[in-house]
Short mmCIF file of N, CA and C in Angstrom, two decimals:
data_model
loop_
_atom_site.label_atom_id
_atom_site.label_comp_id
_atom_site.label_asym_id
_atom_site.label_seq_id
_atom_site.Cartn_x
_atom_site.Cartn_y
_atom_site.Cartn_z
N ALA A 1 24.99 7.61 18.52
CA ALA A 1 25.23 7.19 17.17
C ALA A 1 24.86 8.44 16.54
N LYS A 2 25.08 8.59 15.22
CA LYS A 2 25.25 9.39 14.16
C LYS A 2 23.40 9.67 13.65
N PHE A 3 22.90 8.65 13.97
CA PHE A 3 21.38 8.74 13.62
C PHE A 3 20.12 8.85 14.41
N LYS A 4 20.33 8.40 15.80
CA LYS A 4 19.53 8.38 16.73
C LYS A 4 18.38 9.31 17.19
N ASP A 5 18.83 10.85 16.74
CA ASP A 5 17.68 11.67 16.72
C ASP A 5 17.24 12.04 15.25
N TYR A 6 17.32 11.35 14.00
CA TYR A 6 17.20 11.58 12.79
C TYR A 6 15.60 11.90 12.62
N GLY A 7 14.55 11.58 13.53
CA GLY A 7 13.34 11.67 13.18
C GLY A 7 12.72 12.66 13.98
N ASP A 8 13.60 13.18 14.75
CA ASP A 8 13.25 14.59 16.00
C ASP A 8 12.49 15.65 15.06
N PRO A 9 11.23 15.75 15.21
CA PRO A 9 10.51 16.72 14.43
C PRO A 9 10.76 18.19 14.70
N ASN A 10 11.20 18.34 16.13
CA ASN A 10 11.89 20.02 16.10
C ASN A 10 13.80 20.16 15.81
N LYS A 11 14.11 19.16 14.86
CA LYS A 11 15.27 19.57 14.03
C LYS A 11 15.23 19.39 12.64
N LEU A 12 16.27 19.99 11.68
CA LEU A 12 16.17 20.07 10.64
C LEU A 12 16.78 18.42 10.43
N LEU A 13 16.34 18.25 9.10
CA LEU A 13 17.08 16.63 8.66
C LEU A 13 18.94 17.24 8.01
N THR A 14 19.17 16.42 8.29
CA THR A 14 21.05 16.81 7.63
C THR A 14 20.70 15.90 6.44
N ALA A 15 21.54 16.78 5.67
CA ALA A 15 21.83 15.57 4.28
C ALA A 15 22.21 14.29 4.09
N ASP A 16 22.85 13.87 5.49
CA ASP A 16 23.26 12.77 5.41
C ASP A 16 21.60 11.46 6.06
N GLU A 17 21.05 12.44 7.10
CA GLU A 17 19.97 11.91 7.54
C GLU A 17 18.92 11.69 6.32
N ARG A 18 18.76 12.96 5.41
CA ARG A 18 18.24 13.06 4.01
C ARG A 18 18.31 11.29 3.32
N ALA A 19 19.17 11.40 3.18
CA ALA A 19 19.94 10.23 2.57
C ALA A 19 19.75 8.87 2.72
N LEU A 20 19.98 9.00 4.28
CA LEU A 20 19.41 7.33 4.86
C LEU A 20 17.49 7.38 4.67
N LEU A 21 17.16 8.25 4.83
CA LEU A 21 15.44 7.87 4.79
C LEU A 21 15.21 7.69 3.18
N GLU A 22 15.74 8.56 2.16
CA GLU A 22 15.75 8.48 0.82
C GLU A 22 16.20 6.81 0.49
N ARG A 23 17.15 6.46 1.06
CA ARG A 23 17.44 4.84 0.80
C ARG A 23 16.68 3.88 0.87
N ASP A 24 16.43 4.07 2.32
CA ASP A 24 15.10 3.49 3.31
C ASP A 24 13.98 3.27 2.40
N LEU A 25 13.06 4.64 2.42
CA LEU A 25 12.04 4.55 1.32
C LEU A 25 12.52 3.82 -0.15
N LYS A 26 13.03 3.98 -0.56
CA LYS A 26 13.54 3.46 -2.33
C LYS A 26 13.44 1.83 -2.10
N ILE A 27 14.18 1.24 -0.86
CA ILE A 27 13.95 0.11 -0.80
C ILE A 27 12.60 -0.13 -0.18
N TYR A 28 11.56 0.09 0.70
CA TYR A 28 10.56 -0.19 0.64
C TYR A 28 9.40 -0.08 -0.28
N HIS A 29 10.06 0.85 -1.45
CA HIS A 29 8.98 1.14 -2.66
C HIS A 29 9.01 -0.01 -3.43
N GLU A 30 10.45 -0.46 -3.73
CA GLU A 30 10.97 -1.23 -4.47
C GLU A 30 10.21 -3.06 -4.38
N GLN A 31 10.24 -2.84 -2.78
CA GLN A 31 9.71 -4.18 -2.37
C GLN A 31 8.17 -4.07 -2.25
N PHE A 32 7.46 -2.76 -2.25
CA PHE A 32 6.30 -2.87 -2.45
C PHE A 32 5.58 -3.15 -3.88
N VAL A 33 5.98 -2.56 -4.76
CA VAL A 33 6.02 -2.74 -6.25
C VAL A 33 5.99 -4.34 -6.67
N LYS A 34 6.90 -5.06 -6.18
CA LYS A 34 7.24 -6.21 -6.43
C LYS A 34 6.40 -7.18 -5.81
N GLU A 35 5.93 -6.81 -4.56
CA GLU A 35 4.88 -7.82 -4.19
C GLU A 35 3.44 -7.64 -4.79
N VAL A 36 3.12 -6.29 -5.13
CA VAL A 36 1.56 -6.15 -6.02
C VAL A 36 2.11 -6.81 -7.19
N ALA A 37 3.14 -6.90 -7.96
CA ALA A 37 3.22 -7.37 -9.53
C ALA A 37 3.15 -8.59 -9.14
N GLU A 38 3.40 -9.08 -8.01
CA GLU A 38 3.29 -10.84 -7.64
C GLU A 38 1.67 -11.29 -7.34
N ASN A 39 1.32 -10.58 -6.48
CA ASN A 39 0.11 -10.97 -6.36
C ASN A 39 -0.87 -10.91 -7.11
N ARG A 40 -0.63 -9.39 -7.97
CA ARG A 40 -1.92 -9.28 -8.49
C ARG A 40 -1.57 -9.82 -10.35
N ASN A 41 -0.37 -10.72 -10.25
CA ASN A 41 0.16 -11.47 -11.90
C ASN A 41 0.37 -10.18 -12.86
N LEU A 42 0.71 -9.63 -12.36
CA LEU A 42 1.53 -8.20 -13.45
C LEU A 42 2.98 -8.19 -13.32
N LEU A 43 3.35 -7.62 -14.64
CA LEU A 43 4.96 -7.33 -15.34
C LEU A 43 4.89 -6.44 -13.60
N VAL A 44 6.20 -6.58 -13.08
CA VAL A 44 6.90 -5.15 -12.33
C VAL A 44 6.84 -3.97 -13.37
N GLU A 45 7.60 -4.16 -14.57
CA GLU A 45 7.26 -2.84 -14.98
C GLU A 45 5.97 -2.22 -15.38
N GLN A 46 4.45 -2.92 -15.28
CA GLN A 46 3.31 -2.52 -15.45
C GLN A 46 3.16 -1.54 -13.84
N VAL A 47 3.54 -2.06 -12.54
CA VAL A 47 3.33 -1.40 -11.80
C VAL A 47 4.29 -0.68 -11.52
N THR A 48 5.46 -0.67 -11.72
CA THR A 48 6.21 0.31 -11.45
C THR A 48 5.66 1.58 -12.17
N LYS A 49 5.15 1.69 -13.25
CA LYS A 49 4.64 2.92 -14.06
C LYS A 49 3.34 3.54 -13.31
N LEU A 50 2.78 2.87 -12.95
CA LEU A 50 1.79 2.91 -11.98
C LEU A 50 2.39 3.48 -10.70
N ALA A 51 3.06 2.93 -9.69
CA ALA A 51 3.65 3.53 -8.52
C ALA A 51 3.71 4.85 -8.19
N ASP A 52 3.64 5.73 -8.90
CA ASP A 52 4.36 7.13 -9.07
C ASP A 52 3.68 8.12 -7.60
N GLY A 53 3.42 7.55 -6.55
CA GLY A 53 2.80 8.15 -5.27
C GLY A 53 1.29 8.73 -5.63
N SER A 54 0.93 9.22 -6.65
CA SER A 54 -0.28 9.75 -7.15
C SER A 54 -1.41 9.01 -6.71
N SER A 55 -2.81 9.72 -5.86
CA SER A 55 -3.96 9.15 -6.40
C SER A 55 -4.69 8.33 -7.63
N MET A 56 -5.27 7.17 -7.23
CA MET A 56 -6.21 6.24 -8.48
C MET A 56 -7.27 6.27 -8.03
N PRO A 57 -8.26 6.94 -8.87
CA PRO A 57 -9.52 6.23 -8.84
C PRO A 57 -10.00 5.22 -8.78
N GLY A 58 -11.29 4.42 -8.31
CA GLY A 58 -11.22 2.88 -8.25
C GLY A 58 -11.56 2.76 -9.78
N ALA A 59 -12.07 3.12 -10.63
CA ALA A 59 -12.31 3.08 -11.80
C ALA A 59 -11.03 2.27 -12.47
N LEU A 60 -10.11 3.69 -12.09
CA LEU A 60 -8.91 3.10 -13.34
C LEU A 60 -7.79 2.42 -12.39
N ALA A 61 -8.13 2.09 -11.02
CA ALA A 61 -7.49 0.86 -10.25
C ALA A 61 -7.96 -0.67 -11.00
N LEU A 62 -9.05 -0.37 -11.20
CA LEU A 62 -9.97 -1.61 -12.04
C LEU A 62 -9.23 -1.74 -13.15
N GLU A 63 -9.21 -0.58 -14.00
CA GLU A 63 -8.41 -0.85 -15.35
C GLU A 63 -7.24 -1.42 -15.29
N ASN A 64 -6.78 -0.95 -14.64
CA ASN A 64 -4.89 -1.00 -14.53
C ASN A 64 -4.97 -2.65 -13.45
N LYS A 65 -6.10 -3.49 -13.18
CA LYS A 65 -5.83 -4.43 -12.36
C LYS A 65 -5.43 -4.93 -11.31
N LEU A 66 -5.46 -3.34 -10.27
CA LEU A 66 -4.91 -3.32 -8.89
C LEU A 66 -6.24 -3.90 -8.17
N ILE A 67 -7.15 -3.84 -8.46
CA ILE A 67 -8.38 -4.09 -7.47
C ILE A 67 -9.21 -5.32 -8.48
N ASP A 68 -9.62 -5.81 -7.98
CA ASP A 68 -11.20 -7.20 -8.31
C ASP A 68 -12.50 -6.42 -8.50
N SER A 69 -12.81 -5.26 -7.73
CA SER A 69 -14.07 -5.03 -8.40
C SER A 69 -14.42 -3.49 -7.55
N LEU A 70 -15.15 -2.66 -7.74
CA LEU A 70 -15.50 -1.79 -7.01
C LEU A 70 -17.07 -1.97 -6.11
N GLY A 71 -16.66 -1.45 -4.83
CA GLY A 71 -18.29 -1.11 -4.35
C GLY A 71 -18.32 -0.46 -3.11
N ASP A 72 -19.22 -0.42 -2.27
CA ASP A 72 -19.17 0.05 -0.94
C ASP A 72 -18.86 -0.63 0.15
N GLN A 73 -19.28 0.05 1.61
CA GLN A 73 -19.03 -0.14 2.39
C GLN A 73 -19.60 -2.04 2.57
N GLU A 74 -21.33 -1.88 2.15
CA GLU A 74 -22.31 -2.92 2.31
C GLU A 74 -21.70 -4.17 1.21
N THR A 75 -20.97 -3.79 0.38
CA THR A 75 -20.73 -4.87 -0.79
C THR A 75 -19.04 -5.49 0.01
N ALA A 76 -18.54 -4.78 0.85
CA ALA A 76 -17.46 -5.38 1.03
C ALA A 76 -17.78 -6.09 2.45
N ARG A 77 -19.16 -6.04 3.16
CA ARG A 77 -19.45 -6.27 4.46
C ARG A 77 -19.74 -8.07 4.20
N ALA A 78 -20.69 -7.81 2.58
CA ALA A 78 -20.89 -9.19 1.96
C ALA A 78 -19.64 -10.07 1.57
N TRP A 79 -18.74 -9.51 0.98
CA TRP A 79 -17.42 -10.38 0.43
C TRP A 79 -17.13 -11.25 1.63
N PHE A 80 -16.48 -10.22 3.14
CA PHE A 80 -16.06 -10.74 4.47
C PHE A 80 -17.38 -11.83 4.59
N ALA A 81 -18.41 -11.69 5.01
CA ALA A 81 -19.42 -12.39 5.03
C ALA A 81 -19.83 -14.02 4.53
N GLU A 82 -19.30 -13.68 2.95
CA GLU A 82 -19.36 -15.18 2.28
C GLU A 82 -17.61 -15.60 2.60
N GLN A 83 -16.53 -14.98 2.58
CA GLN A 83 -15.17 -15.87 2.67
C GLN A 83 -15.44 -15.99 4.20
N LEU A 84 -16.01 -15.79 5.24
CA LEU A 84 -15.65 -16.09 6.61
C LEU A 84 -17.10 -17.07 6.91
N LYS A 85 -17.73 -17.40 5.73
CA LYS A 85 -18.80 -17.69 6.43
C LYS A 85 -19.72 -17.25 7.62
N LEU A 86 -20.33 -16.62 7.81
CA LEU A 86 -20.61 -15.39 8.63
C LEU A 86 -22.00 -14.65 8.18
N SER A 87 -22.84 -14.58 9.54
CA SER A 87 -24.26 -13.74 8.70
C SER A 87 -23.44 -12.06 8.58
N LEU A 88 -24.39 -11.39 7.81
CA LEU A 88 -23.96 -9.92 7.57
C LEU A 88 -23.72 -9.24 8.88
N GLU A 89 -24.77 -9.65 9.43
CA GLU A 89 -24.93 -9.08 11.46
C GLU A 89 -23.72 -9.26 11.58
N GLU A 90 -22.79 -10.63 11.64
CA GLU A 90 -21.48 -10.75 12.27
C GLU A 90 -20.52 -10.41 11.66
N VAL A 91 -20.48 -9.22 10.73
CA VAL A 91 -19.44 -8.66 10.08
C VAL A 91 -19.50 -7.54 10.81
N ILE A 92 -18.28 -6.91 11.64
CA ILE A 92 -18.58 -5.58 12.12
C ILE A 92 -17.05 -4.36 11.44
N PHE A 93 -17.49 -3.06 11.26
CA PHE A 93 -16.04 -2.46 11.02
C PHE A 93 -15.98 -1.90 11.89
N CYS A 94 -15.00 -1.51 12.23
CA CYS A 94 -14.06 -0.24 13.26
C CYS A 94 -14.50 0.74 12.93
N GLU A 95 -15.05 1.81 13.32
CA GLU A 95 -15.49 3.17 12.93
C GLU A 95 -14.54 4.15 13.58
#
């Protein structure tokens, strides 16, 4: 098959292979933007402007309604414990 080894790190991508990867990435990106917009109750156009691949500090993500709050690992542990009706000690993160 024409594309069977297009992920091989030991060879350069052909133009057709690059086009295939770019096509797929565009599809994944559009689906991601759509799902973020839907789940955060934002317009697709708003999320599209933000979804440029750059990093975003937490304060900016909060301002743009991409997250609900800021916190640290213990804040997250407390949130999970509350949601799952567990004690703090029962919430264990993989490290």
